[in-house]
């Protein structure tokens, strides 16, 4: 029998992490393995397995494949990160977003209901999911898919007495294959450094405010939700640093080995729904300052 | 070229009626054919084609089949009645309800967006769909599926500028293969007449109030919605007769050729969300009194 740190493998709790090869997924696999869990990463297709982590290939939009996986693994915990998350792309593939974000989640919950009913599940919603109101429709198909995903998941928790907790993360940043605003900026800075080309950094809206949270801090929060999260309850994971895109760009500028132009004009604006809404019910604090997150992100693109 | 009443077939507007062999669907096919439409009934499988009506077999939970159907037919109107509607059954088949009611509807709307973007669609929600509120979850998976179906359909209308109208019918009654409360009672009365067996009619809750609307009146309302319904708007089709189940039972008793026991005790109760909520925006009135609906329903079961 395989022994690890004096524990038999069986004694370890099994956590299944869907989207295990994604931006958050890679960090999550590493973190939970470090915390002594038996981690199984679930990825969509062969060739993107996680290094050093047991990987299962499963197309979660296929109910039967998903059911067989859960029946076989019977995990104690599931961190459900898989899904599609590009609002722009959702306009041209709205059905795919509904299948990946809504139905795949329900296939997973249904598999749990049947094969692992005491499993604790943390589902990551999105700060772009909308409050459900008759009069307000979500602004794009991605937002619709996240809104319905979370509403249906809470309903499932209620109907079938399942241990489902919802995490609503804000803008997660940090090293890795993210397509978020900080990664776009850091990637461009790394290009400047390589090519020596001195250009305008970005034509993004530098005054847009965000709550930036390091992905590694978010994962600590998800871990806490496995321990204290209430059934069917929703938790904002938005305890990061409030800053404008311009402020993030300025920090990256100060870290860069080359000089480049960051447009001026960082004004106060009315905070949008993207900013933090408070999370009194559980207490997580940011341990990684914005500067460190950005430095790590820049290093990631430098070494890519 | 086939001629009908002096019109070429092409000059007729084509209406596609999904769930064409269901309780409402059969009446709808007959009604719209009578109104001069070219009616195409869509049914799930072979062997349940409508008599005298062009029928297409299509599994609407299959996106590709649905897309091909719409591409080929390019209807001017669609009355979307297909779906699953048994709240009890939805507890054991929740995924099937989500697929039939939510995803099949979106596959249909997506096919329309691509192949027939000017098509006008009336989607029938349900009086059991719920107002979307964070704090209130629908009471069962059927209700969840109808709630999400309508919310997603309105979103689709908005995102893609599609001519989608939502009808929210109350309890529809009348002759045909319904599993509603009046049909259950009428079927039992017809059995009493055949067997001569004199028993208690029902142990249903006779004090439960409903708004009963004849299915044929509801279809006239759907027709009106094709003409005046606003894009993405929702209309209550609940202008029927408010009565208790006990009152319906008493009417059936008076129509029956045999005597049987209808328990007493029809009390006033606080009206539930099942009762009418008003529909100021369009004016339909009931043309078929409750007594006539019940007589026709009883005749249907007598002649089955």
Coordinates of C-alpha atoms in Angstrom, one line a residue:
Chain A
X1 CA 0.0 0.0 0.0
X2 CA 1.3 3.4 -1.0
X3 CA 2.4 5.5 2.0
X4 CA 2.7 9.3 1.9
X5 CA 3.9 11.2 5.0
X6 CA 3.0 8.3 7.2
X7 CA -0.7 8.2 6.0
X8 CA -2.0 5.5 3.9
X9 CA -3.5 6.9 0.7
X10 CA -6.9 5.8 1.9
X11 CA -6.7 7.9 5.0
X12 CA -6.4 11.0 2.9
X13 CA -9.6 12.8 2.0
X14 CA -10.2 12.8 -1.8
X15 CA -10.9 16.1 -3.4
X16 CA -12.0 16.2 -7.1
X17 CA -11.1 19.5 -8.8
X18 CA -12.9 20.1 -12.1
X19 CA -11.2 22.4 -14.6
X20 CA -8.0 21.1 -12.9
X21 CA -5.8 22.4 -15.7
X22 CA -7.3 25.9 -15.8
X23 CA -5.9 29.0 -14.2
X24 CA -7.5 28.5 -10.8
X25 CA -7.4 24.7 -11.2
X26 CA -3.7 24.4 -11.4
X27 CA -3.2 26.5 -8.2
X28 CA -6.0 24.6 -6.5
X29 CA -4.5 21.2 -7.3
X30 CA -1.1 22.2 -5.9
X31 CA -2.7 23.8 -2.8
X32 CA -4.9 20.9 -1.8
X33 CA -2.1 18.4 -2.4
X34 CA 0.0 20.5 -0.1
X35 CA -2.7 20.4 2.5
X36 CA -2.7 16.6 2.6
X37 CA -5.6 15.9 0.3
X38 CA -5.7 13.1 -2.3
X39 CA -6.3 15.4 -5.3
X40 CA -7.9 14.2 -8.5
X41 CA -7.8 16.8 -11.3
X42 CA -10.6 16.5 -13.9
X43 CA -9.8 17.8 -17.3
X44 CA -11.7 17.8 -20.6
X45 CA -9.3 16.0 -22.9
X46 CA -6.0 14.1 -23.0
X47 CA -2.8 16.0 -23.3
X48 CA -3.6 18.6 -20.6
X49 CA -3.0 16.4 -17.6
X50 CA -1.6 18.1 -14.5
X51 CA 2.0 17.3 -13.7
X52 CA 2.3 15.2 -10.5
X53 CA -1.4 15.1 -9.9
X54 CA -3.7 12.2 -10.6
X55 CA -5.8 13.3 -13.6
X56 CA -9.1 12.0 -14.9
X57 CA -10.3 12.8 -18.4
X58 CA -14.1 13.5 -18.4
X59 CA -16.3 15.6 -20.6
X60 CA -18.6 17.1 -18.0
X61 CA -21.2 18.1 -20.5
X62 CA -21.8 14.3 -21.0
X63 CA -24.1 13.2 -18.2
X64 CA -23.1 9.5 -18.5
X65 CA -19.3 10.1 -18.4
X66 CA -19.8 12.4 -15.3
X67 CA -21.9 9.9 -13.5
X68 CA -19.4 7.1 -14.1
X69 CA -16.5 9.2 -12.8
X70 CA -18.3 10.1 -9.6
X71 CA -19.5 6.5 -9.1
X72 CA -15.9 5.3 -9.4
X73 CA -14.1 8.0 -7.4
X74 CA -16.8 8.8 -4.7
X75 CA -15.0 11.9 -3.6
X76 CA -15.4 13.5 -0.2
X77 CA -15.0 17.0 -1.7
X78 CA -15.5 18.6 -5.1
X79 CA -14.2 22.0 -6.1
X80 CA -16.1 22.7 -9.3
X81 CA -14.1 25.2 -11.3
X82 CA -14.8 23.9 -14.9
X83 CA -16.8 26.0 -17.3
X84 CA -16.5 28.7 -19.9
X85 CA -15.9 32.2 -18.7
X86 CA -15.4 34.5 -21.7
X87 CA -18.3 37.0 -21.9
X88 CA -17.3 38.1 -25.4
X89 CA -17.2 34.6 -26.7
X90 CA -20.6 33.8 -25.1
X91 CA -22.3 36.0 -27.7
X92 CA -21.4 33.6 -30.5
X93 CA -21.6 30.3 -28.5
X94 CA -24.5 30.9 -26.1
X95 CA -25.7 27.3 -26.2
X96 CA -22.2 26.0 -25.4
X97 CA -22.1 28.4 -22.4
X98 CA -25.5 27.0 -21.1
X99 CA -24.3 23.4 -21.6
X100 CA -20.9 24.0 -20.0
X101 CA -21.9 26.2 -17.1
X102 CA -25.5 25.1 -16.3
X103 CA -26.1 21.6 -17.5
X104 CA -22.6 20.2 -16.7
X105 CA -23.0 21.5 -13.2
X106 CA -26.4 19.8 -12.9
X107 CA -25.0 16.5 -14.3
X108 CA -22.3 16.7 -11.6
X109 CA -24.8 17.4 -8.8
X110 CA -27.0 14.6 -10.1
X111 CA -24.1 12.2 -10.1
X112 CA -23.3 13.3 -6.5
X113 CA -27.0 12.8 -5.5
X114 CA -26.9 9.3 -6.7
X115 CA -23.4 8.1 -6.0
X116 CA -21.9 10.4 -3.3
X117 CA -24.7 12.1 -1.5
X118 CA -22.5 13.2 1.5
X119 CA -19.9 14.8 -0.7
X120 CA -19.3 18.5 0.0
X121 CA -19.2 20.7 -3.1
X122 CA -17.9 24.2 -3.6
X123 CA -19.2 25.7 -6.8
X124 CA -17.6 28.8 -8.1
X125 CA -20.1 31.3 -9.4
X126 CA -19.0 34.7 -10.6
X127 CA -19.1 38.3 -9.7
X128 CA -20.8 38.6 -13.1
X129 CA -23.7 36.4 -12.0
X130 CA -26.8 38.6 -11.5
X131 CA -29.2 39.0 -8.7
X132 CA -32.3 37.2 -9.9
X133 CA -35.0 39.8 -10.6
X134 CA -37.9 39.6 -13.0
X135 CA -37.0 43.1 -14.3
X136 CA -33.3 42.7 -14.8
X137 CA -31.9 40.4 -17.4
X138 CA -28.2 39.4 -17.2
X139 CA -26.2 41.5 -19.7
X140 CA -24.7 38.7 -21.8
X141 CA -25.1 34.9 -22.2
X142 CA -22.1 34.2 -20.0
X143 CA -23.7 36.1 -17.2
X144 CA -27.0 34.3 -17.8
X145 CA -25.3 31.0 -17.7
X146 CA -23.6 31.8 -14.3
X147 CA -26.9 33.2 -12.9
X148 CA -28.8 30.1 -13.9
X149 CA -26.0 27.8 -12.7
X150 CA -26.1 29.2 -9.2
X151 CA -29.9 29.4 -9.0
X152 CA -30.2 25.8 -10.1
X153 CA -27.4 24.6 -7.8
X154 CA -29.0 26.2 -4.8
X155 CA -32.3 24.6 -5.8
X156 CA -30.6 21.2 -6.1
X157 CA -29.1 21.7 -2.6
X158 CA -32.5 22.4 -1.3
X159 CA -34.5 19.6 -3.2
X160 CA -32.0 16.8 -2.5
X161 CA -30.4 17.9 0.7
X162 CA -27.0 18.2 -0.8
X163 CA -24.0 19.8 0.8
X164 CA -23.5 22.5 -1.9
X165 CA -21.8 25.9 -1.1
X166 CA -21.5 28.7 -3.6
X167 CA -18.4 30.9 -3.8
X168 CA -18.6 34.1 -5.7
X169 CA -15.0 35.2 -6.6
X170 CA -14.1 38.6 -7.8
X171 CA -11.3 39.2 -10.4
X172 CA -8.7 36.5 -9.6
X173 CA -5.2 37.4 -10.6
X174 CA -1.8 35.7 -10.3
X175 CA 0.7 33.6 -12.3
X176 CA -0.8 31.2 -14.8
X177 CA -2.8 31.0 -18.0
X178 CA -5.4 33.6 -17.1
X179 CA -7.1 35.8 -19.7
X180 CA -7.9 38.5 -17.1
X181 CA -6.9 42.1 -17.4
X182 CA -3.8 41.9 -15.2
X183 CA -2.5 38.9 -17.2
X184 CA -3.1 40.7 -20.5
X185 CA -1.1 43.7 -19.2
X186 CA 1.7 41.5 -17.7
X187 CA 2.0 39.5 -20.9
X188 CA 2.5 42.7 -22.9
X189 CA 5.1 44.1 -20.4
X190 CA 7.0 40.8 -20.7
X191 CA 6.9 41.2 -24.5
X192 CA 8.3 44.7 -24.2
X193 CA 11.1 43.4 -22.1
X194 CA 11.9 40.7 -24.7
X195 CA 11.7 42.8 -27.8
X196 CA 12.8 46.1 -26.4
X197 CA 9.8 47.7 -28.2
X198 CA 8.6 50.7 -26.4
X199 CA 4.9 51.3 -27.1
X200 CA 1.7 52.3 -25.4
X201 CA 0.9 49.6 -22.9
X202 CA -2.8 49.3 -23.5
X203 CA -5.9 51.0 -24.8
X204 CA -8.1 49.4 -22.1
X205 CA -10.2 51.6 -19.9
X206 CA -7.6 52.5 -17.2
X207 CA -10.2 54.0 -15.0
X208 CA -12.2 50.9 -14.6
X209 CA -12.2 49.8 -10.9
X210 CA -11.9 46.2 -9.9
X211 CA -11.4 44.2 -6.7
X212 CA -8.2 42.2 -7.5
X213 CA -7.7 39.1 -5.5
X214 CA -4.8 36.7 -5.8
X215 CA -6.0 33.3 -7.0
X216 CA -4.0 31.6 -4.2
X217 CA -5.9 33.7 -1.5
X218 CA -9.2 32.7 -3.2
X219 CA -8.3 29.0 -3.0
X220 CA -7.6 29.4 0.8
X221 CA -11.1 30.9 1.0
X222 CA -12.6 27.9 -0.9
X223 CA -10.8 25.6 1.5
X224 CA -12.4 27.5 4.4
X225 CA -15.8 27.1 2.7
X226 CA -15.4 23.3 2.7
X227 CA -15.1 23.6 6.4
X228 CA -17.6 26.2 7.4
X229 CA -19.8 26.9 4.3
X230 CA -23.5 26.4 4.9
X231 CA -25.7 24.2 2.6
X232 CA -27.0 26.2 -0.3
X233 CA -25.4 29.4 1.0
X234 CA -23.5 31.9 -1.2
X235 CA -20.3 33.6 -0.1
X236 CA -18.5 36.5 -1.7
X237 CA -14.9 35.8 -2.2
X238 CA -14.0 39.4 -2.8
X239 CA -11.7 40.5 0.0
X240 CA -8.9 41.6 -2.3
X241 CA -7.5 45.0 -3.2
X242 CA -9.7 47.6 -4.8
X243 CA -7.7 49.3 -7.6
X244 CA -8.2 50.7 -11.1
X245 CA -6.7 49.0 -14.1
X246 CA -4.4 52.1 -14.4
X247 CA -3.1 51.5 -10.9
X248 CA -2.3 47.9 -11.8
X249 CA -0.6 49.1 -15.0
X250 CA 1.5 51.6 -13.0
X251 CA 2.7 48.9 -10.6
X252 CA 3.7 46.7 -13.6
X253 CA 5.5 49.7 -15.1
X254 CA 7.5 50.1 -11.9
X255 CA 8.4 46.3 -12.0
X256 CA 9.4 46.3 -15.7
X257 CA 13.0 46.3 -16.9
X258 CA 12.0 48.7 -19.7
X259 CA 10.1 52.0 -19.7
X260 CA 6.9 52.4 -21.6
X261 CA 4.0 54.8 -21.6
X262 CA 1.0 54.3 -19.2
X263 CA -1.6 57.0 -20.0
X264 CA -2.5 59.3 -17.1
X265 CA -5.9 60.0 -15.7
X266 CA -6.9 57.6 -13.0
X267 CA -10.2 59.1 -11.8
X268 CA -12.6 58.0 -9.2
X269 CA -15.7 56.4 -10.6
X270 CA -18.9 55.1 -9.1
X271 CA -18.2 51.6 -8.0
X272 CA -19.8 49.1 -10.3
X273 CA -21.3 45.8 -9.3
X274 CA -17.9 44.3 -10.0
X275 CA -16.5 45.6 -6.7
X276 CA -16.7 44.0 -3.4
X277 CA -20.0 43.6 -1.6
X278 CA -18.7 42.4 1.7
X279 CA -18.5 38.9 3.2
X280 CA -19.3 39.0 6.8
X281 CA -20.1 35.3 7.2
X282 CA -16.7 34.0 6.8
X283 CA -13.4 35.7 7.4
X284 CA -10.7 35.5 4.9
X285 CA -8.1 38.1 4.4
X286 CA -5.7 38.8 1.6
X287 CA -2.2 37.5 2.3
X288 CA -0.7 38.4 -1.0
X289 CA -0.5 42.1 -1.8
X290 CA -1.4 43.3 -5.2
X291 CA 2.2 44.2 -6.0
X292 CA 3.3 40.6 -5.3
X293 CA 0.5 39.2 -7.4
X294 CA 1.5 41.4 -10.3
X295 CA 5.2 40.6 -9.9
X296 CA 4.4 36.8 -9.9
X297 CA 2.2 37.3 -12.9
X298 CA 4.9 39.2 -14.8
X299 CA 7.5 36.5 -13.9
X300 CA 5.1 33.8 -15.2
X301 CA 5.0 35.5 -18.6
X302 CA 8.7 36.3 -18.6
X303 CA 9.4 32.5 -18.1
X304 CA 6.8 31.2 -20.5
Chain B
X1 CA -49.3 22.9 -56.9
X2 CA -51.6 21.9 -54.1
X3 CA -54.6 24.3 -53.8
X4 CA -56.6 24.7 -50.6
X5 CA -59.6 27.1 -50.5
X6 CA -58.3 29.0 -53.5
X7 CA -55.0 29.8 -51.8
X8 CA -51.7 28.2 -52.9
X9 CA -50.1 26.4 -50.0
X10 CA -47.3 28.9 -50.1
X11 CA -49.6 31.8 -49.5
X12 CA -50.6 30.3 -46.1
X13 CA -48.5 31.3 -43.2
X14 CA -46.7 28.3 -41.7
X15 CA -47.1 27.7 -38.0
X16 CA -45.0 25.0 -36.3
X17 CA -46.7 23.6 -33.2
X18 CA -44.3 21.6 -30.9
X19 CA -45.8 19.0 -28.6
X20 CA -48.5 18.8 -31.4
X21 CA -49.8 15.5 -30.2
X22 CA -50.2 16.6 -26.5
X23 CA -53.4 17.8 -24.8
X24 CA -53.1 21.5 -25.9
X25 CA -51.2 20.6 -29.1
X26 CA -54.1 18.6 -30.6
X27 CA -56.5 21.4 -30.0
X28 CA -54.0 24.0 -31.3
X29 CA -53.3 22.1 -34.6
X30 CA -57.1 21.9 -35.3
X31 CA -57.6 25.5 -34.4
X32 CA -54.8 27.0 -36.4
X33 CA -55.7 24.8 -39.4
X34 CA -59.2 26.1 -39.2
X35 CA -57.8 29.7 -39.1
X36 CA -56.2 29.1 -42.5
X37 CA -52.6 28.4 -41.3
X38 CA -50.4 25.8 -42.8
X39 CA -49.9 23.8 -39.6
X40 CA -46.9 21.5 -39.0
X41 CA -47.2 19.4 -35.8
X42 CA -43.9 18.4 -34.2
X43 CA -43.9 15.2 -32.2
X44 CA -41.2 13.3 -30.4
X45 CA -41.5 9.9 -32.1
X46 CA -43.2 8.0 -34.9
X47 CA -46.6 6.5 -34.2
X48 CA -48.2 9.6 -32.6
X49 CA -48.7 11.7 -35.7
X50 CA -51.7 14.0 -35.8
X51 CA -54.5 12.9 -38.1
X52 CA -55.0 15.2 -41.1
X53 CA -52.1 17.5 -40.0
X54 CA -48.6 17.5 -41.5
X55 CA -46.4 16.0 -38.8
X56 CA -42.6 16.2 -38.3
X57 CA -40.8 13.9 -36.0
X58 CA -38.1 15.7 -34.1
X59 CA -36.4 15.1 -30.7
X60 CA -36.2 18.7 -29.5
X61 CA -33.6 17.9 -26.8
X62 CA -31.3 17.2 -29.7
X63 CA -29.9 20.5 -30.9
X64 CA -28.9 19.2 -34.3
X65 CA -32.2 17.7 -35.2
X66 CA -34.0 20.8 -34.1
X67 CA -31.7 23.0 -36.1
X68 CA -32.3 21.0 -39.2
X69 CA -36.0 21.1 -38.8
X70 CA -36.1 24.9 -38.5
X71 CA -33.7 25.3 -41.4
X72 CA -35.9 23.1 -43.6
X73 CA -39.3 24.5 -42.6
X74 CA -38.5 28.2 -41.8
X75 CA -41.8 28.8 -40.1
X76 CA -43.4 32.2 -39.7
X77 CA -44.8 31.2 -36.3
X78 CA -44.0 28.7 -33.6
X79 CA -46.2 27.7 -30.8
X80 CA -43.9 26.0 -28.4
X81 CA -45.9 23.6 -26.2
X82 CA -43.5 20.7 -26.0
X83 CA -42.1 19.8 -22.6
X84 CA -42.6 17.8 -19.5
X85 CA -45.2 19.0 -17.0
X86 CA -45.6 16.6 -14.1
X87 CA -44.4 18.1 -10.9
X88 CA -44.4 14.7 -9.1
X89 CA -42.4 13.0 -11.8
X90 CA -39.9 15.9 -11.9
X91 CA -38.5 14.8 -8.4
X92 CA -37.2 11.5 -9.9
X93 CA -36.2 12.9 -13.3
X94 CA -34.9 16.4 -12.6
X95 CA -32.3 16.4 -15.3
X96 CA -34.8 15.2 -17.9
X97 CA -37.0 18.2 -16.9
X98 CA -34.1 20.6 -17.3
X99 CA -33.3 19.1 -20.7
X100 CA -36.9 19.0 -22.0
X101 CA -38.0 22.4 -20.7
X102 CA -34.9 24.5 -20.6
X103 CA -32.4 23.3 -23.1
X104 CA -34.9 22.1 -25.8
X105 CA -36.4 25.6 -25.7
X106 CA -33.0 27.2 -26.1
X107 CA -32.1 24.8 -28.9
X108 CA -35.3 25.9 -30.6
X109 CA -34.6 29.6 -30.1
X110 CA -31.0 29.1 -31.3
X111 CA -32.3 27.4 -34.5
X112 CA -34.6 30.3 -35.0
X113 CA -31.9 32.9 -34.4
X114 CA -29.8 31.2 -37.2
X115 CA -32.4 30.0 -39.7
X116 CA -35.6 32.0 -39.1
X117 CA -34.8 35.2 -37.2
X118 CA -38.1 36.9 -38.0
X119 CA -40.2 34.0 -36.8
X120 CA -42.7 34.9 -34.0
X121 CA -42.6 32.5 -31.2
X122 CA -45.1 32.0 -28.4
X123 CA -43.6 30.0 -25.5
X124 CA -46.0 28.6 -22.9
X125 CA -44.6 29.0 -19.4
X126 CA -46.6 27.9 -16.5
X127 CA -48.6 29.3 -13.6
X128 CA -46.1 27.2 -11.6
X129 CA -43.1 29.1 -12.8
X130 CA -41.8 31.3 -10.1
X131 CA -40.9 35.0 -9.8
X132 CA -37.2 35.1 -9.8
X133 CA -36.0 36.1 -6.4
X134 CA -32.7 35.3 -4.6
X135 CA -34.6 34.4 -1.5
X136 CA -37.3 32.1 -3.0
X137 CA -36.5 28.8 -4.7
X138 CA -39.1 27.1 -6.8
X139 CA -40.8 24.3 -4.9
X140 CA -39.9 21.4 -7.2
X141 CA -37.7 20.6 -10.2
X142 CA -40.6 21.1 -12.6
X143 CA -41.2 24.6 -11.3
X144 CA -37.4 25.3 -11.5
X145 CA -37.3 24.1 -15.1
X146 CA -40.2 26.4 -16.1
X147 CA -38.7 29.3 -14.2
X148 CA -35.4 29.0 -15.9
X149 CA -37.0 28.3 -19.3
X150 CA -38.9 31.6 -19.2
X151 CA -36.0 33.6 -17.8
X152 CA -33.6 32.2 -20.4
X153 CA -36.2 32.8 -23.2
X154 CA -36.6 36.4 -22.2
X155 CA -32.9 36.8 -22.2
X156 CA -32.6 35.3 -25.6
X157 CA -35.2 37.6 -26.9
X158 CA -33.2 40.5 -25.6
X159 CA -29.7 39.4 -26.6
X160 CA -30.6 38.4 -30.2
X161 CA -33.6 40.6 -30.9
X162 CA -36.0 37.7 -31.4
X163 CA -39.7 38.0 -31.5
X164 CA -40.5 35.8 -28.5
X165 CA -43.6 36.2 -26.4
X166 CA -44.3 34.3 -23.1
X167 CA -47.8 33.0 -22.3
X168 CA -48.5 31.9 -18.7
X169 CA -51.5 29.6 -18.8
X170 CA -53.4 28.6 -15.7
X171 CA -55.0 25.2 -15.3
X172 CA -56.2 24.2 -18.8
X173 CA -59.1 21.9 -19.0
X174 CA -61.2 20.3 -21.8
X175 CA -61.5 17.1 -23.8
X176 CA -58.3 15.2 -24.6
X177 CA -55.4 13.4 -23.0
X178 CA -54.9 15.8 -20.0
X179 CA -53.6 14.6 -16.6
X180 CA -55.1 17.6 -14.9
X181 CA -57.5 17.4 -12.0
X182 CA -60.7 17.8 -14.0
X183 CA -59.6 15.1 -16.4
X184 CA -58.9 12.8 -13.5
X185 CA -62.3 13.4 -12.1
X186 CA -64.1 13.1 -15.4
X187 CA -62.3 9.9 -16.2
X188 CA -63.5 8.4 -12.9
X189 CA -67.1 9.5 -13.5
X190 CA -67.0 7.8 -17.0
X191 CA -65.7 4.6 -15.3
X192 CA -68.6 4.8 -12.7
X193 CA -71.0 5.1 -15.6
X194 CA -69.5 2.1 -17.4
X195 CA -69.2 -0.2 -14.4
X196 CA -72.2 1.0 -12.4
X197 CA -69.8 1.0 -9.4
X198 CA -70.9 3.6 -6.8
X199 CA -67.9 4.8 -4.9
X200 CA -66.3 7.9 -3.4
X201 CA -65.3 10.1 -6.4
X202 CA -61.9 11.2 -5.1
X203 CA -59.8 11.8 -2.1
X204 CA -58.2 14.9 -3.6
X205 CA -58.3 18.1 -1.7
X206 CA -61.8 19.4 -2.7
X207 CA -61.2 22.8 -1.2
X208 CA -58.2 23.7 -3.4
X209 CA -59.0 26.7 -5.6
X210 CA -58.0 26.9 -9.2
X211 CA -58.6 29.1 -12.2
X212 CA -60.0 26.7 -14.7
X213 CA -59.7 27.8 -18.4
X214 CA -60.9 25.8 -21.3
X215 CA -57.9 24.8 -23.5
X216 CA -59.7 26.1 -26.6
X217 CA -60.0 29.6 -25.1
X218 CA -56.3 29.5 -24.1
X219 CA -55.4 28.8 -27.8
X220 CA -57.5 31.8 -28.9
X221 CA -55.4 33.8 -26.5
X222 CA -52.1 32.3 -27.9
X223 CA -53.4 33.4 -31.4
X224 CA -53.9 36.9 -30.1
X225 CA -50.4 36.9 -28.7
X226 CA -49.0 36.1 -32.1
X227 CA -50.7 39.3 -33.3
X228 CA -50.2 41.7 -30.4
X229 CA -47.7 40.2 -28.0
X230 CA -44.6 42.3 -27.3
X231 CA -41.1 41.0 -27.7
X232 CA -39.8 39.4 -24.5
X233 CA -43.1 40.2 -22.7
X234 CA -45.0 37.8 -20.5
X235 CA -48.8 37.5 -20.5
X236 CA -51.0 35.7 -18.0
X237 CA -53.5 33.5 -19.7
X238 CA -55.7 33.1 -16.7
X239 CA -59.0 34.6 -17.5
X240 CA -61.0 31.5 -16.8
X241 CA -63.4 30.5 -14.0
X242 CA -62.3 30.5 -10.4
X243 CA -63.6 27.4 -8.7
X244 CA -62.7 24.8 -6.1
X245 CA -62.0 21.2 -7.1
X246 CA -65.1 20.3 -5.2
X247 CA -67.2 22.6 -7.3
X248 CA -65.9 21.0 -10.5
X249 CA -66.7 17.6 -8.9
X250 CA -70.3 18.7 -8.1
X251 CA -70.8 19.8 -11.7
X252 CA -69.5 16.5 -13.0
X253 CA -71.9 14.8 -10.5
X254 CA -74.8 16.7 -12.0
X255 CA -73.8 15.6 -15.5
X256 CA -73.3 12.0 -14.6
X257 CA -75.8 9.2 -15.5
X258 CA -75.1 7.6 -12.1
X259 CA -75.1 8.9 -8.6
X260 CA -71.9 8.9 -6.5
X261 CA -70.6 10.5 -3.3
X262 CA -68.9 13.9 -3.5
X263 CA -67.7 14.9 0.0
X264 CA -69.1 18.1 1.4
X265 CA -67.2 21.0 2.7
X266 CA -66.2 23.5 0.1
X267 CA -64.7 26.3 2.1
X268 CA -63.2 29.6 1.1
X269 CA -59.5 29.6 1.3
X270 CA -56.8 32.2 0.9
X271 CA -56.1 32.3 -2.9
X272 CA -52.8 30.7 -3.7
X273 CA -50.3 31.8 -6.4
X274 CA -52.2 29.4 -8.6
X275 CA -55.1 31.8 -9.1
X276 CA -55.4 34.5 -11.6
X277 CA -53.1 37.6 -11.3
X278 CA -54.8 39.7 -13.9
X279 CA -53.8 40.4 -17.5
X280 CA -54.5 43.9 -18.4
X281 CA -52.3 44.1 -21.5
X282 CA -54.4 41.9 -23.7
X283 CA -58.1 41.2 -23.5
X284 CA -59.3 37.7 -23.9
X285 CA -62.4 36.4 -22.3
X286 CA -63.6 33.0 -21.6
X287 CA -66.1 31.8 -24.3
X288 CA -66.6 28.3 -22.9
X289 CA -68.2 28.1 -19.5
X290 CA -66.8 25.7 -16.9
X291 CA -69.9 23.5 -17.2
X292 CA -69.4 23.1 -21.0
X293 CA -65.7 22.3 -20.5
X294 CA -66.5 19.6 -18.0
X295 CA -69.3 18.1 -20.1
X296 CA -66.9 17.9 -23.1
X297 CA -64.2 16.4 -20.9
X298 CA -66.7 13.8 -19.6
X299 CA -67.8 13.0 -23.2
X300 CA -64.2 12.5 -24.2
X301 CA -63.7 9.8 -21.5
X302 CA -67.1 8.3 -22.2
X303 CA -66.1 7.8 -25.9
X304 CA -62.5 6.7 -25.3

